[in-house]
Amino acid sequence: MPKMKTNSAASKRVRVTGSGKLMHDGSAMRHNLEHKSARKRRELKADGVLATSQSKNMKKLLGR
């Protein structure tokens, strides 16, 4: 049986922690940063934990 390929688009957007949770980068940090306050930019910089409803599908795409 051949190895299962991981979905490269999913692997660029999500990473797996040691405990098996999926982390994703925050959105809205690509452009128009001069209009956002420093506080807002700090909050958006943090990574978030993917919702459990989405993580089941994402793990399938990542081959886990």
Coordinates of C-alpha atoms in Angstrom, one line a residue:
M1 CA 0.0 0.0 0.0
P2 CA 1.5 3.4 -0.9
K3 CA 2.1 6.1 1.6
M4 CA -0.7 8.7 2.0
K5 CA 0.2 12.2 0.8
T6 CA -0.5 15.1 3.1
N7 CA -2.5 17.9 1.8
S8 CA 0.1 20.6 1.3
A9 CA -2.4 23.5 1.6
A10 CA -3.5 22.2 5.0
S11 CA 0.1 21.7 6.2
K12 CA 1.0 25.3 5.4
R13 CA -2.0 26.6 7.5
V14 CA -2.0 24.3 10.5
R15 CA 0.6 22.7 12.8
V16 CA 0.2 19.9 15.3
T17 CA 1.3 20.4 18.9
G18 CA 3.0 17.7 21.0
S19 CA -0.3 16.9 22.7
G20 CA -2.0 16.5 19.3
K21 CA -3.9 19.8 19.2
L22 CA -4.0 21.8 15.9
M23 CA -2.8 25.4 16.0
H24 CA -3.5 28.0 13.3
D25 CA -2.2 31.5 12.6
G26 CA -4.5 34.4 13.2
S27 CA -6.1 36.1 10.2
A28 CA -6.2 39.8 9.3
M29 CA -2.4 40.3 9.7
R30 CA -1.5 40.5 6.0
H31 CA -2.3 44.1 5.1
N32 CA -3.9 47.4 6.4
L33 CA -1.9 47.2 9.5
E34 CA -1.5 50.9 9.9
H35 CA -5.2 51.3 10.5
K36 CA -5.2 48.7 13.3
S37 CA -4.2 49.7 16.8
A38 CA -1.1 48.3 18.4
R39 CA -3.3 46.4 20.9
K40 CA -5.3 44.8 18.1
R41 CA -2.1 43.8 16.2
R42 CA -0.7 42.2 19.4
E43 CA -4.0 40.2 19.8
L44 CA -4.0 39.1 16.2
K45 CA -0.4 37.9 16.4
A46 CA -1.2 35.0 18.7
D47 CA -1.8 31.6 17.3
G48 CA -5.2 30.0 18.0
V49 CA -6.3 26.4 18.7
L50 CA -8.4 25.0 15.9
A51 CA -12.0 24.1 16.8
T52 CA -12.7 20.5 17.5
S53 CA -15.2 20.3 14.7
Q54 CA -12.7 21.4 12.2
S55 CA -9.7 19.5 13.6
K56 CA -11.2 16.1 12.7
N57 CA -11.3 17.0 9.0
M58 CA -7.9 18.7 9.2
K59 CA -6.2 15.7 10.8
K60 CA -7.5 13.6 7.9
L61 CA -5.9 16.0 5.4
L62 CA -2.7 15.9 7.3
G63 CA -2.6 12.1 7.3
R64 CA -2.8 11.7 11.1

